[in-house]
Short mmCIF file of the C-alpha atoms (twelve columns), coordinates in Angstrom:
data_MODEL
# 
_entry.id   MODEL 
# 
loop_
_atom_site.group_PDB 
_atom_site.id 
_atom_site.type_symbol 
_atom_site.label_atom_id 
_atom_site.label_alt_id 
_atom_site.label_comp_id 
_atom_site.label_asym_id 
_atom_site.label_seq_id 
_atom_site.Cartn_x 
_atom_site.Cartn_y 
_atom_site.Cartn_z 
_atom_site.pdbx_PDB_model_num 
ATOM 1   C CA . MET A 1   82.329  44.910 100.786 1 
ATOM 2   C CA . THR A 2   83.273  48.162 102.527 1 
ATOM 3   C CA . MET A 3   83.460  51.093 100.157 1 
ATOM 4   C CA . PRO A 4   86.254  53.638 100.664 1 
ATOM 5   C CA . ALA A 5   85.155  56.798 102.417 1 
ATOM 6   C CA . LYS A 6   84.415  59.700 100.092 1 
ATOM 7   C CA . THR A 7   86.741  62.624 100.579 1 
ATOM 8   C CA . PRO A 8   85.035  65.908 101.426 1 
ATOM 9   C CA . ASP A 9   84.611  68.559 98.741  1 
ATOM 10  C CA . LYS A 10  85.728  71.365 101.033 1 
ATOM 11  C CA . VAL A 11  89.195  70.964 102.504 1 
ATOM 12  C CA . ASN A 12  91.089  73.466 104.642 1 
ATOM 13  C CA . VAL A 13  94.704  73.688 103.538 1 
ATOM 14  C CA . ALA A 14  97.433  75.303 105.639 1 
ATOM 15  C CA . VAL A 15  100.802 76.460 104.344 1 
ATOM 16  C CA . VAL A 16  103.374 77.227 107.026 1 
ATOM 17  C CA . GLN A 17  105.802 80.105 106.531 1 
ATOM 18  C CA . MET A 18  108.508 80.337 109.175 1 
ATOM 19  C CA . THR A 19  112.085 81.316 109.959 1 
ATOM 20  C CA . CYS A 20  114.707 78.696 110.789 1 
ATOM 21  C CA . SER A 21  117.557 78.804 113.279 1 
ATOM 22  C CA . THR A 22  120.827 76.878 113.182 1 
ATOM 23  C CA . VAL A 23  119.525 74.410 115.793 1 
ATOM 24  C CA . LYS A 24  117.635 71.485 114.274 1 
ATOM 25  C CA . GLU A 25  115.756 70.617 117.444 1 
ATOM 26  C CA . GLU A 26  114.349 74.152 117.649 1 
ATOM 27  C CA . ASN A 27  113.155 74.063 114.054 1 
ATOM 28  C CA . VAL A 28  111.528 70.655 114.385 1 
ATOM 29  C CA . ALA A 29  109.802 71.719 117.592 1 
ATOM 30  C CA . LYS A 30  108.556 74.870 115.873 1 
ATOM 31  C CA . ALA A 31  107.240 72.865 112.920 1 
ATOM 32  C CA . VAL A 32  105.411 70.480 115.252 1 
ATOM 33  C CA . ALA A 33  103.916 73.457 117.087 1 
ATOM 34  C CA . ARG A 34  102.817 74.993 113.772 1 
ATOM 35  C CA . ILE A 35  101.081 71.748 112.817 1 
ATOM 36  C CA . GLU A 36  99.187  71.870 116.106 1 
ATOM 37  C CA . GLU A 37  98.299  75.524 115.589 1 
ATOM 38  C CA . ALA A 38  97.137  74.896 112.019 1 
ATOM 39  C CA . ALA A 39  94.965  71.994 113.161 1 
ATOM 40  C CA . LYS A 40  93.369  74.165 115.834 1 
ATOM 41  C CA . LEU A 41  92.651  76.758 113.138 1 
ATOM 42  C CA . GLY A 42  90.711  74.088 111.257 1 
ATOM 43  C CA . ALA A 43  93.325  72.836 108.792 1 
ATOM 44  C CA . ASN A 44  92.911  69.378 107.274 1 
ATOM 45  C CA . VAL A 45  96.149  69.389 105.241 1 
ATOM 46  C CA . VAL A 46  99.361  71.104 106.386 1 
ATOM 47  C CA . CYS A 47  102.417 71.715 104.214 1 
ATOM 48  C CA . LEU A 48  105.746 72.806 105.682 1 
ATOM 49  C CA . GLN A 49  108.353 74.747 103.736 1 
ATOM 50  C CA . GLU A 50  111.328 73.141 102.013 1 
ATOM 51  C CA . LEU A 51  113.982 71.683 104.350 1 
ATOM 52  C CA . PHE A 52  112.262 73.147 107.417 1 
ATOM 53  C CA . ALA A 53  114.504 71.340 109.911 1 
ATOM 54  C CA . GLY A 54  117.441 73.693 109.366 1 
ATOM 55  C CA . GLN A 55  118.684 76.763 107.658 1 
ATOM 56  C CA . TYR A 56  118.964 76.327 103.900 1 
ATOM 57  C CA . PRO A 57  122.137 74.217 103.589 1 
ATOM 58  C CA . CYS A 58  123.114 74.860 99.981  1 
ATOM 59  C CA . GLN A 59  124.556 78.379 100.048 1 
ATOM 60  C CA . GLU A 60  128.003 76.849 99.955  1 
ATOM 61  C CA . GLU A 61  129.545 73.481 99.207  1 
ATOM 62  C CA . ASP A 62  130.346 72.118 102.656 1 
ATOM 63  C CA . HIS A 63  130.781 68.395 103.308 1 
ATOM 64  C CA . LEU A 64  129.894 68.896 106.977 1 
ATOM 65  C CA . LYS A 65  126.334 69.776 105.929 1 
ATOM 66  C CA . PHE A 66  125.715 66.140 105.029 1 
ATOM 67  C CA . GLN A 67  125.622 65.469 108.781 1 
ATOM 68  C CA . GLU A 68  122.245 67.219 108.844 1 
ATOM 69  C CA . ALA A 69  120.640 64.521 106.688 1 
ATOM 70  C CA . GLU A 70  118.561 61.658 108.110 1 
ATOM 71  C CA . PRO A 71  117.044 58.460 106.801 1 
ATOM 72  C CA . ILE A 72  113.285 58.227 106.389 1 
ATOM 73  C CA . PRO A 73  112.000 57.144 108.831 1 
ATOM 74  C CA . GLY A 74  114.265 59.030 111.189 1 
ATOM 75  C CA . PRO A 75  113.925 61.341 114.191 1 
ATOM 76  C CA . THR A 76  112.622 64.348 112.275 1 
ATOM 77  C CA . SER A 77  110.169 62.476 110.069 1 
ATOM 78  C CA . GLU A 78  108.906 60.488 113.067 1 
ATOM 79  C CA . ALA A 79  108.214 63.722 114.991 1 
ATOM 80  C CA . ILE A 80  106.164 65.024 112.059 1 
ATOM 81  C CA . GLN A 81  104.399 61.687 111.644 1 
ATOM 82  C CA . ALA A 82  103.416 61.715 115.309 1 
ATOM 83  C CA . ALA A 83  102.063 65.259 114.988 1 
ATOM 84  C CA . ALA A 84  99.956  64.272 111.979 1 
ATOM 85  C CA . ALA A 85  98.431  61.403 113.931 1 
ATOM 86  C CA . LYS A 86  97.921  63.416 117.123 1 
ATOM 87  C CA . TRP A 87  96.083  66.257 115.410 1 
ATOM 88  C CA . GLY A 88  94.340  64.275 112.673 1 
ATOM 89  C CA . VAL A 89  95.795  66.209 109.769 1 
ATOM 90  C CA . VAL A 90  97.563  65.290 106.560 1 
ATOM 91  C CA . VAL A 91  101.134 66.638 106.572 1 
ATOM 92  C CA . VAL A 92  103.589 67.238 103.727 1 
ATOM 93  C CA . ALA A 93  107.129 67.519 105.110 1 
ATOM 94  C CA . SER A 94  110.300 68.324 103.138 1 
ATOM 95  C CA . LEU A 95  113.399 66.549 104.448 1 
ATOM 96  C CA . PHE A 96  117.139 66.223 103.771 1 
ATOM 97  C CA . GLU A 97  117.127 62.466 103.190 1 
ATOM 98  C CA . LYS A 98  120.123 60.202 103.685 1 
ATOM 99  C CA . ARG A 99  119.230 57.235 101.507 1 
ATOM 100 C CA . ALA A 100 122.604 55.532 101.872 1 
ATOM 101 C CA . GLU A 101 126.205 56.485 102.461 1 
ATOM 102 C CA . GLY A 102 127.032 59.055 99.802  1 
ATOM 103 C CA . LEU A 103 123.458 59.155 98.442  1 
ATOM 104 C CA . TYR A 104 121.247 62.037 99.497  1 
ATOM 105 C CA . HIS A 105 117.939 63.448 98.273  1 
ATOM 106 C CA . ASN A 106 115.729 66.472 98.802  1 
ATOM 107 C CA . THR A 107 112.602 64.542 99.723  1 
ATOM 108 C CA . ALA A 108 109.019 65.220 100.757 1 
ATOM 109 C CA . ALA A 109 107.182 62.694 102.899 1 
ATOM 110 C CA . VAL A 110 103.388 62.605 102.983 1 
ATOM 111 C CA . TYR A 111 101.559 61.478 106.135 1 
ATOM 112 C CA . ASP A 112 97.847  60.747 106.273 1 
ATOM 113 C CA . ALA A 113 95.597  62.044 109.043 1 
ATOM 114 C CA . ASP A 114 96.149  58.871 111.079 1 
ATOM 115 C CA . GLY A 115 99.926  59.182 110.797 1 
ATOM 116 C CA . THR A 116 100.354 56.572 108.063 1 
ATOM 117 C CA . GLN A 117 103.262 57.351 105.754 1 
ATOM 118 C CA . LEU A 118 101.687 57.264 102.307 1 
ATOM 119 C CA . GLY A 119 104.941 57.649 100.448 1 
ATOM 120 C CA . ILE A 120 107.729 60.014 99.500  1 
ATOM 121 C CA . TYR A 121 108.593 62.212 96.554  1 
ATOM 122 C CA . ARG A 122 112.216 62.938 95.711  1 
ATOM 123 C CA . LYS A 123 112.935 66.281 94.059  1 
ATOM 124 C CA . MET A 124 113.471 65.746 90.354  1 
ATOM 125 C CA . HIS A 125 114.939 69.070 89.199  1 
ATOM 126 C CA . ILE A 126 118.104 70.054 91.076  1 
ATOM 127 C CA . PRO A 127 119.391 73.636 90.680  1 
ATOM 128 C CA . ASP A 128 122.951 74.877 90.644  1 
ATOM 129 C CA . ASP A 129 122.904 78.663 90.938  1 
ATOM 130 C CA . PRO A 130 124.911 81.108 93.041  1 
ATOM 131 C CA . HIS A 131 124.145 80.249 96.691  1 
ATOM 132 C CA . TYR A 132 121.760 77.481 95.593  1 
ATOM 133 C CA . TYR A 133 124.365 74.750 95.100  1 
ATOM 134 C CA . GLU A 134 121.961 71.842 95.367  1 
ATOM 135 C CA . LYS A 135 123.707 69.588 92.856  1 
ATOM 136 C CA . PHE A 136 126.549 69.240 95.369  1 
ATOM 137 C CA . TYR A 137 124.136 67.764 97.917  1 
ATOM 138 C CA . PHE A 138 121.210 66.089 96.193  1 
ATOM 139 C CA . THR A 139 120.852 63.222 93.746  1 
ATOM 140 C CA . PRO A 140 117.909 63.784 91.359  1 
ATOM 141 C CA . GLY A 141 114.775 61.884 92.278  1 
ATOM 142 C CA . ASP A 142 114.132 58.454 90.803  1 
ATOM 143 C CA . LEU A 143 110.504 57.902 91.799  1 
ATOM 144 C CA . GLY A 144 108.916 60.013 89.089  1 
ATOM 145 C CA . PHE A 145 106.050 62.420 89.642  1 
ATOM 146 C CA . ARG A 146 103.565 61.189 92.210  1 
ATOM 147 C CA . SER A 147 100.399 61.908 94.121  1 
ATOM 148 C CA . PHE A 148 98.921  60.294 97.217  1 
ATOM 149 C CA . GLN A 149 95.340  59.579 98.214  1 
ATOM 150 C CA . THR A 150 94.735  61.030 101.660 1 
ATOM 151 C CA . LYS A 151 91.695  61.314 103.901 1 
ATOM 152 C CA . PHE A 152 91.214  64.837 102.583 1 
ATOM 153 C CA . GLY A 153 91.848  64.439 98.875  1 
ATOM 154 C CA . ARG A 154 94.594  63.461 96.489  1 
ATOM 155 C CA . VAL A 155 97.808  65.355 97.179  1 
ATOM 156 C CA . GLY A 156 100.590 65.850 94.649  1 
ATOM 157 C CA . VAL A 157 104.010 67.142 95.668  1 
ATOM 158 C CA . CYS A 158 106.833 68.821 93.808  1 
ATOM 159 C CA . ILE A 159 109.654 70.755 95.475  1 
ATOM 160 C CA . CYS A 160 110.906 74.297 94.862  1 
ATOM 161 C CA . TRP A 161 112.943 74.224 91.602  1 
ATOM 162 C CA . ASP A 162 110.381 71.784 90.201  1 
ATOM 163 C CA . GLN A 163 107.937 74.704 90.211  1 
ATOM 164 C CA . TRP A 164 109.522 76.208 87.094  1 
ATOM 165 C CA . PHE A 165 108.797 73.156 84.936  1 
ATOM 166 C CA . PRO A 166 105.326 72.769 83.392  1 
ATOM 167 C CA . GLU A 167 106.116 69.133 82.618  1 
ATOM 168 C CA . ALA A 168 106.384 68.345 86.339  1 
ATOM 169 C CA . ALA A 169 103.056 69.968 87.153  1 
ATOM 170 C CA . ARG A 170 101.330 68.252 84.227  1 
ATOM 171 C CA . LEU A 171 102.625 64.785 85.007  1 
ATOM 172 C CA . THR A 172 101.736 65.155 88.678  1 
ATOM 173 C CA . ALA A 173 98.237  66.324 87.752  1 
ATOM 174 C CA . LEU A 174 97.878  63.358 85.404  1 
ATOM 175 C CA . THR A 175 98.308  61.023 88.391  1 
ATOM 176 C CA . GLY A 176 95.046  62.429 89.754  1 
ATOM 177 C CA . ALA A 177 96.354  65.154 92.070  1 
ATOM 178 C CA . GLN A 178 93.695  67.628 93.204  1 
ATOM 179 C CA . MET A 179 96.065  69.781 95.244  1 
ATOM 180 C CA . LEU A 180 99.637  70.387 94.133  1 
ATOM 181 C CA . PHE A 181 102.059 71.403 96.893  1 
ATOM 182 C CA . TYR A 182 105.393 73.120 96.339  1 
ATOM 183 C CA . PRO A 183 107.438 73.314 99.572  1 
ATOM 184 C CA . THR A 184 109.904 76.086 98.789  1 
ATOM 185 C CA . ALA A 185 113.053 77.889 99.917  1 
ATOM 186 C CA . ILE A 186 113.552 80.850 97.602  1 
ATOM 187 C CA . GLY A 187 114.720 84.366 98.269  1 
ATOM 188 C CA . TRP A 188 116.596 87.391 97.107  1 
ATOM 189 C CA . LEU A 189 120.363 87.585 97.012  1 
ATOM 190 C CA . VAL A 190 120.804 90.678 99.146  1 
ATOM 191 C CA . ASP A 191 122.850 92.636 96.607  1 
ATOM 192 C CA . GLU A 192 120.342 91.916 93.807  1 
ATOM 193 C CA . LYS A 193 117.060 92.601 95.601  1 
ATOM 194 C CA . ASP A 194 116.646 96.245 94.619  1 
ATOM 195 C CA . GLU A 195 117.196 95.586 90.917  1 
ATOM 196 C CA . TYR A 196 115.538 92.219 90.408  1 
ATOM 197 C CA . GLY A 197 113.394 91.589 93.481  1 
ATOM 198 C CA . PRO A 198 109.874 92.465 92.285  1 
ATOM 199 C CA . ALA A 199 110.336 90.721 88.930  1 
ATOM 200 C CA . GLN A 200 111.649 87.559 90.579  1 
ATOM 201 C CA . VAL A 201 108.675 87.278 92.947  1 
ATOM 202 C CA . SER A 202 106.239 87.988 90.127  1 
ATOM 203 C CA . ALA A 203 107.764 85.326 87.886  1 
ATOM 204 C CA . TRP A 204 107.753 82.766 90.706  1 
ATOM 205 C CA . GLU A 205 104.111 83.383 91.564  1 
ATOM 206 C CA . THR A 206 102.981 83.593 87.936  1 
ATOM 207 C CA . MET A 207 104.602 80.298 87.039  1 
ATOM 208 C CA . MET A 208 102.740 78.367 89.705  1 
ATOM 209 C CA . ARG A 209 99.442  80.116 89.102  1 
ATOM 210 C CA . SER A 210 99.788  79.040 85.482  1 
ATOM 211 C CA . HIS A 211 100.181 75.428 86.634  1 
ATOM 212 C CA . ALA A 212 96.901  75.766 88.525  1 
ATOM 213 C CA . ILE A 213 95.139  77.054 85.408  1 
ATOM 214 C CA . ALA A 214 96.678  74.655 82.898  1 
ATOM 215 C CA . ASN A 215 95.941  71.609 85.035  1 
ATOM 216 C CA . GLY A 216 92.781  72.641 86.849  1 
ATOM 217 C CA . VAL A 217 94.203  72.044 90.339  1 
ATOM 218 C CA . PHE A 218 94.769  73.945 93.551  1 
ATOM 219 C CA . VAL A 219 98.389  75.032 93.961  1 
ATOM 220 C CA . CYS A 220 99.813  75.638 97.431  1 
ATOM 221 C CA . ALA A 221 103.295 77.065 97.985  1 
ATOM 222 C CA . PRO A 222 104.815 77.553 101.465 1 
ATOM 223 C CA . ASN A 223 108.080 79.497 101.456 1 
ATOM 224 C CA . ARG A 224 110.410 80.375 104.306 1 
ATOM 225 C CA . VAL A 225 111.195 83.891 105.549 1 
ATOM 226 C CA . GLY A 226 114.185 85.509 107.184 1 
ATOM 227 C CA . LEU A 227 117.786 86.370 106.386 1 
ATOM 228 C CA . GLU A 228 120.157 83.403 106.171 1 
ATOM 229 C CA . GLY A 229 123.656 84.236 105.030 1 
ATOM 230 C CA . THR A 230 123.332 86.158 101.767 1 
ATOM 231 C CA . ILE A 231 119.731 85.122 101.033 1 
ATOM 232 C CA . GLU A 232 116.678 87.022 102.247 1 
ATOM 233 C CA . PHE A 233 113.899 84.465 101.888 1 
ATOM 234 C CA . TRP A 234 110.895 86.306 100.531 1 
ATOM 235 C CA . GLY A 235 107.963 84.445 102.051 1 
ATOM 236 C CA . HIS A 236 104.897 85.336 99.943  1 
ATOM 237 C CA . SER A 237 103.452 81.869 100.508 1 
ATOM 238 C CA . PHE A 238 100.149 81.476 98.713  1 
ATOM 239 C CA . VAL A 239 97.281  79.244 97.643  1 
ATOM 240 C CA . SER A 240 95.793  79.480 94.146  1 
ATOM 241 C CA . ASP A 241 92.524  77.993 92.931  1 
ATOM 242 C CA . PRO A 242 92.167  76.120 89.593  1 
ATOM 243 C CA . ASN A 243 91.423  79.402 87.810  1 
ATOM 244 C CA . GLY A 244 94.645  80.967 89.038  1 
ATOM 245 C CA . ASN A 245 92.959  83.203 91.591  1 
ATOM 246 C CA . LEU A 246 95.044  83.903 94.673  1 
ATOM 247 C CA . LEU A 247 92.977  82.813 97.662  1 
ATOM 248 C CA . LYS A 248 95.461  84.000 100.265 1 
ATOM 249 C CA . VAL A 249 99.010  85.397 100.180 1 
ATOM 250 C CA . GLY A 250 101.596 85.713 102.930 1 
ATOM 251 C CA . SER A 251 103.841 88.648 103.749 1 
ATOM 252 C CA . HIS A 252 107.482 88.965 102.738 1 
ATOM 253 C CA . ASP A 253 108.900 89.127 106.243 1 
ATOM 254 C CA . GLN A 254 106.589 87.570 108.853 1 
ATOM 255 C CA . GLU A 255 106.058 84.049 110.125 1 
ATOM 256 C CA . GLU A 256 102.524 83.026 109.221 1 
ATOM 257 C CA . ILE A 257 100.128 80.141 108.815 1 
ATOM 258 C CA . LEU A 258 97.750  80.620 105.907 1 
ATOM 259 C CA . VAL A 259 94.618  78.485 106.263 1 
ATOM 260 C CA . VAL A 260 92.541  78.412 103.079 1 
ATOM 261 C CA . GLU A 261 89.323  76.580 102.224 1 
ATOM 262 C CA . CYS A 262 89.661  74.716 98.928  1 
ATOM 263 C CA . ASN A 263 86.468  73.460 97.304  1 
ATOM 264 C CA . LEU A 264 87.609  70.400 95.374  1 
ATOM 265 C CA . ALA A 265 84.351  70.399 93.410  1 
ATOM 266 C CA . GLN A 266 85.755  73.464 91.639  1 
ATOM 267 C CA . ILE A 267 88.241  71.223 89.820  1 
ATOM 268 C CA . ASP A 268 85.601  69.513 87.688  1 
ATOM 269 C CA . PHE A 269 83.919  72.860 86.977  1 
ATOM 270 C CA . ALA A 270 87.211  74.418 85.877  1 
ATOM 271 C CA . ARG A 271 88.211  71.447 83.730  1 
ATOM 272 C CA . THR A 272 84.866  71.241 81.925  1 
ATOM 273 C CA . HIS A 273 84.818  74.971 81.179  1 
ATOM 274 C CA . TRP A 274 88.503  75.096 80.235  1 
ATOM 275 C CA . PRO A 275 88.973  71.523 78.948  1 
ATOM 276 C CA . PHE A 276 92.740  71.565 78.531  1 
ATOM 277 C CA . LEU A 277 93.113  67.904 79.459  1 
ATOM 278 C CA . ARG A 278 90.485  66.951 76.873  1 
ATOM 279 C CA . ASP A 279 92.218  68.841 74.070  1 
ATOM 280 C CA . ARG A 280 95.782  67.723 74.647  1 
ATOM 281 C CA . ARG A 281 97.407  66.353 71.476  1 
ATOM 282 C CA . ILE A 282 99.292  63.493 73.060  1 
ATOM 283 C CA . ASP A 283 100.020 62.124 69.583  1 
ATOM 284 C CA . ALA A 284 102.095 65.234 68.794  1 
ATOM 285 C CA . TYR A 285 104.272 65.660 71.886  1 
ATOM 286 C CA . ALA A 286 107.139 63.245 71.193  1 
ATOM 287 C CA . GLY A 287 109.517 66.178 70.967  1 
ATOM 288 C CA . LEU A 288 109.135 66.853 74.680  1 
ATOM 289 C CA . THR A 289 111.405 63.906 75.395  1 
ATOM 290 C CA . LYS A 290 114.245 65.613 73.499  1 
ATOM 291 C CA . ARG A 291 116.708 68.027 75.084  1 
ATOM 292 C CA . TYR A 292 116.306 70.448 72.185  1 
ATOM 293 C CA . LEU A 293 114.795 70.166 68.713  1 
ATOM 294 C CA . ASP A 294 117.777 70.696 66.469  1 
ATOM 295 C CA . GLU A 295 116.924 71.344 62.853  1 
ATOM 296 C CA . GLY A 296 115.813 68.139 61.181  1 
ATOM 297 C CA . ALA A 297 115.572 66.245 64.484  1 
ATOM 298 C CA . LEU A 298 111.931 65.320 64.013  1 
# 
């Protein structure tokens, strides 16, 4: 019987931070070129930012934007799949998925290093904030929290707004994820940047670093850059180790590829020294399935 190949302990992860134009073909071509560049820099796993094929579509409620969506497989996902196979890298790609007429998702597809589609994750938490009107466009995911065994380790994926929810990170980690990816499109509203900007970036980064610590996993977050409408996307893509240390951080205003070596053996070390999974009181967490614990509810 042939035993499955052991994944390497040391894996080079690339997060791609880029601007997007209004022309889909240009953005897809740029993403494919960034995958090639990352592979030539030694990357084994490449994660693109959220909805990389276009400018962020949810700043307004516009029915014409649904024309940007595609089925999976479709032209955009097939271009990414071909790039994964050509360059021998695992790719995480966030797509505007048309599942059926009138049914759309914010979806990440995961491709193995030979181009095999390992599966998809559909964004579970859908925001509805000023200029982030995602509930107009996206149906919440129905696949649950997932991870995928790749040639270079077990990859878990959540998407942007999911990053604020510790439950999502925990459940994804409990599926065996070693690296948790958060393709992201987040930025400052231009008229709020001076007052709230530093605190917003700090909260965003701190939240995901806490997921790395609490779950003993690597956390990788690619974010877009550039001004689109009233949002200045703040970049600051980063990779955190299981102790919450920032291994590399991107700028706020430049296109970049961050390539970071992740030693997966560090996960066991972190989890045995900070044994949070061991000490979970799963017998006491029933309240987490409630919206709110009104007095006398338990």
